[in-house]
GROMACS .gro file of C-alpha atoms in nm:
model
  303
    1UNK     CA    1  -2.535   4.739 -11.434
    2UNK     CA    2  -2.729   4.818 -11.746
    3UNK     CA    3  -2.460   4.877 -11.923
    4UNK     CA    4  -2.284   4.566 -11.876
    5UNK     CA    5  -2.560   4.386 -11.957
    6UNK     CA    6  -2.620   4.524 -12.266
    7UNK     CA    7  -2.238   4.448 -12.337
    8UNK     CA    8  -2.311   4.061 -12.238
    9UNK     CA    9  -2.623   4.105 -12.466
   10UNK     CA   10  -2.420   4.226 -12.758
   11UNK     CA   11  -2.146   3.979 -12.723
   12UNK     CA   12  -2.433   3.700 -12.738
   13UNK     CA   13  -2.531   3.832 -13.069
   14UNK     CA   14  -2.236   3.860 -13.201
   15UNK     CA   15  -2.111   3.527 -13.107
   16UNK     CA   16  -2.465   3.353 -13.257
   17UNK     CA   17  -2.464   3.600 -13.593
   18UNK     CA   18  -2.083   3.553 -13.607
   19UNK     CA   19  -1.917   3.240 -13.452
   20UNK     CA   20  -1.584   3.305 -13.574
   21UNK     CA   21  -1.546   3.612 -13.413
   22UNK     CA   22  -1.677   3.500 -13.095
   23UNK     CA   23  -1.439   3.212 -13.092
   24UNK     CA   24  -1.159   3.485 -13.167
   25UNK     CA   25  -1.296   3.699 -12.884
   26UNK     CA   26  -1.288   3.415 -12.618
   27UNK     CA   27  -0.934   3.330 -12.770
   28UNK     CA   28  -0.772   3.661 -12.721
   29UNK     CA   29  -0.904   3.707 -12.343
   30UNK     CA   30  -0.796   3.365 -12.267
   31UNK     CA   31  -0.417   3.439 -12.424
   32UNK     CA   32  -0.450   3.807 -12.214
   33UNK     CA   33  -0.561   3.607 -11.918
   34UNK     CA   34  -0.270   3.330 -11.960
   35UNK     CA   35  -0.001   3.649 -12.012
   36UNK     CA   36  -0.104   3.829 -11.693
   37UNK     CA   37  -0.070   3.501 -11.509
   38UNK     CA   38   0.273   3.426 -11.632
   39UNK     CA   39   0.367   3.781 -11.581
   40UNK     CA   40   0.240   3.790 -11.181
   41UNK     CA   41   0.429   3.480 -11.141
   42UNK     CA   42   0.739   3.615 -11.298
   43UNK     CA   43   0.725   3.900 -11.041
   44UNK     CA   44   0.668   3.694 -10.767
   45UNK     CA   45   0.945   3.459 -10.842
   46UNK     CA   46   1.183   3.789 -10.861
   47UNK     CA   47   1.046   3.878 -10.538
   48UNK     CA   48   1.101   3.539 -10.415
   49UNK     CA   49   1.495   3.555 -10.504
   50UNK     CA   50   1.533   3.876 -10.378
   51UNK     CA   51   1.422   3.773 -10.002
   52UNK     CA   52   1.646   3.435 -10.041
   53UNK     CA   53   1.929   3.613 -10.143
   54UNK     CA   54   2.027   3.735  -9.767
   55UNK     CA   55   2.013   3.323  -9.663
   56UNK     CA   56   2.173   3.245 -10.021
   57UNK     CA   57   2.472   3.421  -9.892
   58UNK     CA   58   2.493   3.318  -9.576
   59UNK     CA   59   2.422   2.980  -9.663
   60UNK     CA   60   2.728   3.002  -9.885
   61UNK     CA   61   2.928   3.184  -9.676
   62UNK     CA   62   2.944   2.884  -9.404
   63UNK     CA   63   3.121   2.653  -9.634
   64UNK     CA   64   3.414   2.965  -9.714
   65UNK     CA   65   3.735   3.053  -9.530
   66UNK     CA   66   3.745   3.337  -9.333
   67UNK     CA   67   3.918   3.555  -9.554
   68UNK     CA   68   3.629   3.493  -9.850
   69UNK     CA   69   3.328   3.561  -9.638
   70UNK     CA   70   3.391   3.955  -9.726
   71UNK     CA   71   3.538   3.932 -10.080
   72UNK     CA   72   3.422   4.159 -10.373
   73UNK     CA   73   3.258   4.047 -10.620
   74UNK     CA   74   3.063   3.818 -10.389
   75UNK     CA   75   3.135   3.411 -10.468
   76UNK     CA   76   2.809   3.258 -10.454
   77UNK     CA   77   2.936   2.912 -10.476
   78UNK     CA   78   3.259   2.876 -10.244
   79UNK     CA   79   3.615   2.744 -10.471
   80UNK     CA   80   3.675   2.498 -10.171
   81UNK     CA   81   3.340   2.374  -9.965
   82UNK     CA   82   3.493   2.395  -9.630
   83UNK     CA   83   3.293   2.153  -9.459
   84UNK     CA   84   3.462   2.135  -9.157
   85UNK     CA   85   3.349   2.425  -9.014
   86UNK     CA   86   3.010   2.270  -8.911
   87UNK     CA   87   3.261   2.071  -8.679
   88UNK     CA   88   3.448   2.285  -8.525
   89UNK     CA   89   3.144   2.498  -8.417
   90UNK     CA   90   3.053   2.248  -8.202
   91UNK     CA   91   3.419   2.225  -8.011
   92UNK     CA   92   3.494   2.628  -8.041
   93UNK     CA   93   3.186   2.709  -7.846
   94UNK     CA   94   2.926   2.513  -7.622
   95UNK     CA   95   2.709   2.537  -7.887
   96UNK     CA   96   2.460   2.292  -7.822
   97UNK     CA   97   2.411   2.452  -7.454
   98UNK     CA   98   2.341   2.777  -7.651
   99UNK     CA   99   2.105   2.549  -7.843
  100UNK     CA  100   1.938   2.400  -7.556
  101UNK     CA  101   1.917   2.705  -7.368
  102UNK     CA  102   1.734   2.913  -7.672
  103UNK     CA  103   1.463   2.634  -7.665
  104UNK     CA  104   1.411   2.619  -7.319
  105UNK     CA  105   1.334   2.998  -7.305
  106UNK     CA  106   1.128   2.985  -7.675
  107UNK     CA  107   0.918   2.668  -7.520
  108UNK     CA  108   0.846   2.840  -7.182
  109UNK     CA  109   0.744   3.167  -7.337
  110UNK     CA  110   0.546   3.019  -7.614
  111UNK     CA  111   0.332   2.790  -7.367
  112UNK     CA  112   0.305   3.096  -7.176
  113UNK     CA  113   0.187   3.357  -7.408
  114UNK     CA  114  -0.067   3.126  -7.573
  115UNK     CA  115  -0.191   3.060  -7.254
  116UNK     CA  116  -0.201   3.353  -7.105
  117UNK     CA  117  -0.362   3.512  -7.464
  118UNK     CA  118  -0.602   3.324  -7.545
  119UNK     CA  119  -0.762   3.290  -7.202
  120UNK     CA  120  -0.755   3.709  -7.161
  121UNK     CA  121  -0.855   3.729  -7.507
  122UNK     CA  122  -1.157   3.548  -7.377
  123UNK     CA  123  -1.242   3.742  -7.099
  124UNK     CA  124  -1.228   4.083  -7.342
  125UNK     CA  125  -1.426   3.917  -7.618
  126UNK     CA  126  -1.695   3.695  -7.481
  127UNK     CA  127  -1.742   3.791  -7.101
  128UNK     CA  128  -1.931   4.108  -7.033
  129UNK     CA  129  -1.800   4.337  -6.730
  130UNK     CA  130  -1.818   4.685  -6.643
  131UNK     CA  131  -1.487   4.910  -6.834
  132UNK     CA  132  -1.424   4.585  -7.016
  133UNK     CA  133  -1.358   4.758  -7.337
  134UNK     CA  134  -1.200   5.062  -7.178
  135UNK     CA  135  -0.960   4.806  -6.972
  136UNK     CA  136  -0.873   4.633  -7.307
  137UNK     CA  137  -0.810   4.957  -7.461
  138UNK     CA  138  -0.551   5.084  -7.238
  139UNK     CA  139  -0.409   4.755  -7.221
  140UNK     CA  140  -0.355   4.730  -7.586
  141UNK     CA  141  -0.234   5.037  -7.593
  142UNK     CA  142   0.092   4.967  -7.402
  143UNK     CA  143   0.194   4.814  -7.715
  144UNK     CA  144   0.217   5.107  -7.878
  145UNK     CA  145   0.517   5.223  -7.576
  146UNK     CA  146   0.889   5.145  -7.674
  147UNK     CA  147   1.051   4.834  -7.505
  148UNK     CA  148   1.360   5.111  -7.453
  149UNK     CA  149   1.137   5.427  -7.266
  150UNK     CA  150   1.115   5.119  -6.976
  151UNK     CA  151   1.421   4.905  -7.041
  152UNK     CA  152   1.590   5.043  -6.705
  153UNK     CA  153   1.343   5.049  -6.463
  154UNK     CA  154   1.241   4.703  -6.540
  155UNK     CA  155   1.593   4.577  -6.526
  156UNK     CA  156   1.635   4.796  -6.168
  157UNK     CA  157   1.262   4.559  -6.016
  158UNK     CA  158   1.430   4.227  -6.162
  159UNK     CA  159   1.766   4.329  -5.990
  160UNK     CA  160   1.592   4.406  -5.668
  161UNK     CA  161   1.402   4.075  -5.678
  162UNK     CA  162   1.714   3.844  -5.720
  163UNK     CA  163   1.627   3.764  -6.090
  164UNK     CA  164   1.865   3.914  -6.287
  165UNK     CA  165   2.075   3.632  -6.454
  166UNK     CA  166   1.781   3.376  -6.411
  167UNK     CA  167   1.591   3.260  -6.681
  168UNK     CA  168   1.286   3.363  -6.471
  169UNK     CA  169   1.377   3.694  -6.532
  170UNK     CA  170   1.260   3.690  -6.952
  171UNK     CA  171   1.010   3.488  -6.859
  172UNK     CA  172   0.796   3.688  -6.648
  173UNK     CA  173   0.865   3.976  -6.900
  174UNK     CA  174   0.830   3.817  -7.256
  175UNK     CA  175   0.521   3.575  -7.167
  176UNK     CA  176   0.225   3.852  -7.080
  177UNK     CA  177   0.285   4.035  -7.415
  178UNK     CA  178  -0.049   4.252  -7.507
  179UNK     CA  179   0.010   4.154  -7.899
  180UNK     CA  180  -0.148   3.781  -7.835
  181UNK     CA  181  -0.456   3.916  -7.615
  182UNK     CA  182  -0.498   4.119  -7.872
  183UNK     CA  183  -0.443   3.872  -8.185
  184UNK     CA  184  -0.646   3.611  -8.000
  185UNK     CA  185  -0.985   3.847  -7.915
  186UNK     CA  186  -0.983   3.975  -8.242
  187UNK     CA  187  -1.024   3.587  -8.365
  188UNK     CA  188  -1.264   3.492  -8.064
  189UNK     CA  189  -1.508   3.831  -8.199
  190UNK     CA  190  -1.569   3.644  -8.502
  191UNK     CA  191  -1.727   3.336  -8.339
  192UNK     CA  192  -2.063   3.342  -8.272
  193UNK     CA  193  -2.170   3.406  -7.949
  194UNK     CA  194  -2.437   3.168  -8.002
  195UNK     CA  195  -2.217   2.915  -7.884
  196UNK     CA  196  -2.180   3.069  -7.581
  197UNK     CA  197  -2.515   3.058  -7.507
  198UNK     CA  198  -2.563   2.683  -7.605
  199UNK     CA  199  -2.306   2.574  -7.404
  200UNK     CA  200  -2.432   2.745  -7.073
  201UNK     CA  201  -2.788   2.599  -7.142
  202UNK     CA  202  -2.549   2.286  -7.139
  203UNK     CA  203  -2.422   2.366  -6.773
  204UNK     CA  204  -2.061   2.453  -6.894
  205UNK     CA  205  -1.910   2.785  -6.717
  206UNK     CA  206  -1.709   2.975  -6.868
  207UNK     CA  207  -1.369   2.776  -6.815
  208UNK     CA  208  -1.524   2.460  -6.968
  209UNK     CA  209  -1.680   2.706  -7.250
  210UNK     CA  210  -1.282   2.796  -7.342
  211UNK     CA  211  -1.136   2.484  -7.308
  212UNK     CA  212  -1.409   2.285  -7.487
  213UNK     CA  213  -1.591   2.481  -7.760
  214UNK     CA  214  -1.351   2.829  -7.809
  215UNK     CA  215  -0.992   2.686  -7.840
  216UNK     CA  216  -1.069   2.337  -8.062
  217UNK     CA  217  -1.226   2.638  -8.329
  218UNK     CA  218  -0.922   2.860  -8.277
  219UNK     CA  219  -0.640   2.642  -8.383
  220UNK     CA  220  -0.514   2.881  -8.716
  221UNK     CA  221  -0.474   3.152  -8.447
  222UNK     CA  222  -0.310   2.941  -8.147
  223UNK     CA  223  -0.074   2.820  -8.453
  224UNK     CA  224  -0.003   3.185  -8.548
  225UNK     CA  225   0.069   3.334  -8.201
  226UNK     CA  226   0.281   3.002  -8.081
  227UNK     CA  227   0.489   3.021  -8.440
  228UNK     CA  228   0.525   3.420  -8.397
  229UNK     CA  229   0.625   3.456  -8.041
  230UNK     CA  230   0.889   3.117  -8.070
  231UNK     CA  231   1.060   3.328  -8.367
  232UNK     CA  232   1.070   3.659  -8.172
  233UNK     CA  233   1.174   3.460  -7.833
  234UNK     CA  234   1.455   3.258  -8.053
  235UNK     CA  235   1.566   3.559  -8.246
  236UNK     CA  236   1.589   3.781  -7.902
  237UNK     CA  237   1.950   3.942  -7.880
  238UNK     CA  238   1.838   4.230  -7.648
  239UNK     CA  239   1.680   4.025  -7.367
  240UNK     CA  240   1.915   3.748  -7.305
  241UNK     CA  241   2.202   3.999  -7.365
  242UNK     CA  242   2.060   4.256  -7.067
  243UNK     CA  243   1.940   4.004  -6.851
  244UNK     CA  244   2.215   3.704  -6.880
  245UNK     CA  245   2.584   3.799  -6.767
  246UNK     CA  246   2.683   3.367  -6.743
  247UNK     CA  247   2.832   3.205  -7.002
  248UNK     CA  248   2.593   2.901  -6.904
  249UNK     CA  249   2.322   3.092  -6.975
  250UNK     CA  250   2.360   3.246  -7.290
  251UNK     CA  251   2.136   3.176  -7.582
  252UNK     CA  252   2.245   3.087  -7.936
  253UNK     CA  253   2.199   3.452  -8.050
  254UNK     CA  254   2.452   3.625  -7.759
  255UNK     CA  255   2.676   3.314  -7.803
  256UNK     CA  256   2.739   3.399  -8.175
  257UNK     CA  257   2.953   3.712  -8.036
  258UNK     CA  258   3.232   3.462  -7.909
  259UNK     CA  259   3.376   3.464  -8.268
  260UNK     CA  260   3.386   3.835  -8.235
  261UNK     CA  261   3.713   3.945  -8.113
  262UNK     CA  262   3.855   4.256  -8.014
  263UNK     CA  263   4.091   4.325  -8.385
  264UNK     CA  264   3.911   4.042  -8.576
  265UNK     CA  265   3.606   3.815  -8.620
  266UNK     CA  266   3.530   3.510  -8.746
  267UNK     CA  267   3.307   3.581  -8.993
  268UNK     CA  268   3.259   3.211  -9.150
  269UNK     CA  269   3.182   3.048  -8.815
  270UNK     CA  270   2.928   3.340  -8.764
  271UNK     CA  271   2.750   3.233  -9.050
  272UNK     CA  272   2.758   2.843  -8.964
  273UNK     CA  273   2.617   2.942  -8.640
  274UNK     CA  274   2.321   3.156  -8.780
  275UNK     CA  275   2.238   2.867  -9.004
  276UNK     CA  276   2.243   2.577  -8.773
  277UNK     CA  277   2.036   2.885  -8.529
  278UNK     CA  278   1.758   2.923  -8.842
  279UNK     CA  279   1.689   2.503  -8.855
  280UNK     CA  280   1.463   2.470  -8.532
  281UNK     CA  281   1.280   2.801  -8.694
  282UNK     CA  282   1.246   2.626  -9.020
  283UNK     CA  283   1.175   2.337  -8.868
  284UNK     CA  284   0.895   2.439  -8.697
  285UNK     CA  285   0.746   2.683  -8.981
  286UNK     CA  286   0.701   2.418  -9.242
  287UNK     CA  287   0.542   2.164  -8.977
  288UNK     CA  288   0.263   2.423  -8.897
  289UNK     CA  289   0.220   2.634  -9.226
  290UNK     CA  290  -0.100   2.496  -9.287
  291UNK     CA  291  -0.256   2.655  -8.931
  292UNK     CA  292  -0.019   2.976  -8.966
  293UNK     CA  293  -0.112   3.026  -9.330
  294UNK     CA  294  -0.498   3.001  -9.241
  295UNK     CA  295  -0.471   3.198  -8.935
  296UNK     CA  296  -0.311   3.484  -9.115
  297UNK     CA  297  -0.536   3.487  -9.425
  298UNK     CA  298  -0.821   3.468  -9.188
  299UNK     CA  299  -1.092   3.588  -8.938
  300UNK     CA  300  -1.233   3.281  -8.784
  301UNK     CA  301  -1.539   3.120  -8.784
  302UNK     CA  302  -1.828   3.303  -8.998
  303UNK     CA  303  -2.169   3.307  -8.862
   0.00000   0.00000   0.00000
């Protein structure tokens, strides 16, 4: 600390006994300063190109023939836009049931989850019980458990209970995931619990305490579980494909594999699928990037 003083001291001396040189001094950090800048952004722009360039391709490869989806060198930017195969998607397959049946599943869970989440997260964070971090801690930890060490036996209860090929059947399983309880408490522990305390001097329990003061402050983190578990529920290929043996059932992500054949695919119609699949994604991303953004970047309320 002294010593940077005495360095701010010196360059005040300097800068009164010799102006010029101060003006030079304040010149060169400013041109470092501007450098550094245009050098992060320059890195961040490569990094930017190198994530696109997956979608680039696929994006490109949608408007090719079959036959050029796979050629070497890649063609970025088709000879001949076919445009009609954002047509015949529609006729090949029953596309928009794959559509409607994706969103049906990504709603349901979504509701569910954040529901679910954010009123255990409550329970763990702001209500005080005997073994109530103990409970929390061996219910997080079944995150840390593969999905495939109990793939079978939970596929052998839903097949006893009637559900397999239901809907129900991902429901139940996907929409009491331990990753929002434990997203959502770690938000609620930065609240005060001050406010807790005011609102039971008010007469509010603790259901009216979570409906009326917690979730209005929690909105970043509600945005970030709802946007995270949608793209995981939407992007599911595991789930749907164990669980849903009826055509009329499948989601957009096992209806894809109809262009798979058994000697050939169709690799351009693939890729028109996955980017029609990625719209209700962006979609939804770019409406609620403001809440996502802030509930990533961070910890709630300060107090």
């Amino acid at each position: 600390m002294s010593t940077l003083t005495s360095d701010l001291a010196q360059e005040l001396e300097t800068e009164r006994t010799h102006p010029s040189v101060g003006r030079r001094g304040r010149g060169g950090r400013r041109i470092r300063s501007r450098i550094g800048r245009i050098g992060m952004y320059v890195v961040l722009v490569v990094l930017l190109v190198v994530v696109l360039l997956p979608f680039i391709w696929m994006l490109s490869s949608s408007f090719k023939h079959d036959n050029e989806v796979l050629s070497v060198p890649i063609q970025w930017i088709p000879s001949t836009f076919v445009w009609s195969n954002y047509q015949q998607i529609w006729t090949q397959i029953p596309m928009a049931g794959y559509l409607m049946n994706s969103a049906i599943l990504a709603v349901v869970i979504t509701c569910l989850q954040v529901l679910t989440g954010s009123f255990a997260a409550y329970g763990f964070s702001k209500v005080r019980f005997p073994g109530r971090d103990a409970l929390f801690l061996a219910y997080i930890a079944t995150i840390a458990v593969p999905w495939q060490a109990y793939m079978i036996p939970q596929y052998m209860m839903m097949q006893k209970v009637g559900l397999t090929n239901t809907f129900t059947a991902l429901i139940l399983l996907q929409a009491f995931g331990a990753f929002g309880v434990f997203l959502m408490r770690q938000y609620y522990m930065t609240i005060p619990d001050e406010l807790n305390e005011a609102a039971r001097i008010d007469g509010l329990n603790d259901y009216g305490i979570w409906a009326r003061i917690i979730l209005p402050l929690s909105k970043p983190a509600l945005a970030s579980l709802a946007l995270l578990t949608f793209v995981n529920t939407w992007n599911d290929y595991m789930g749907p494909f164990i669980y849903l043996s009826s055509n009329e059932l499948w989601t957009v992500q096992i209806g894809l594999r109809s262009f798979i054949g058994q000697y050939s695919a169709q690799y351009a119609m693939i890729m028109t699928g996955s980017v029609i699949s990625i719209i209700p994604i962006l979609v939804i991303f770019l409406a609620g990037q403001r809440y996502f953004i802030s509930g990533i970047a961070t910890s709630g309320m300060k107090g």
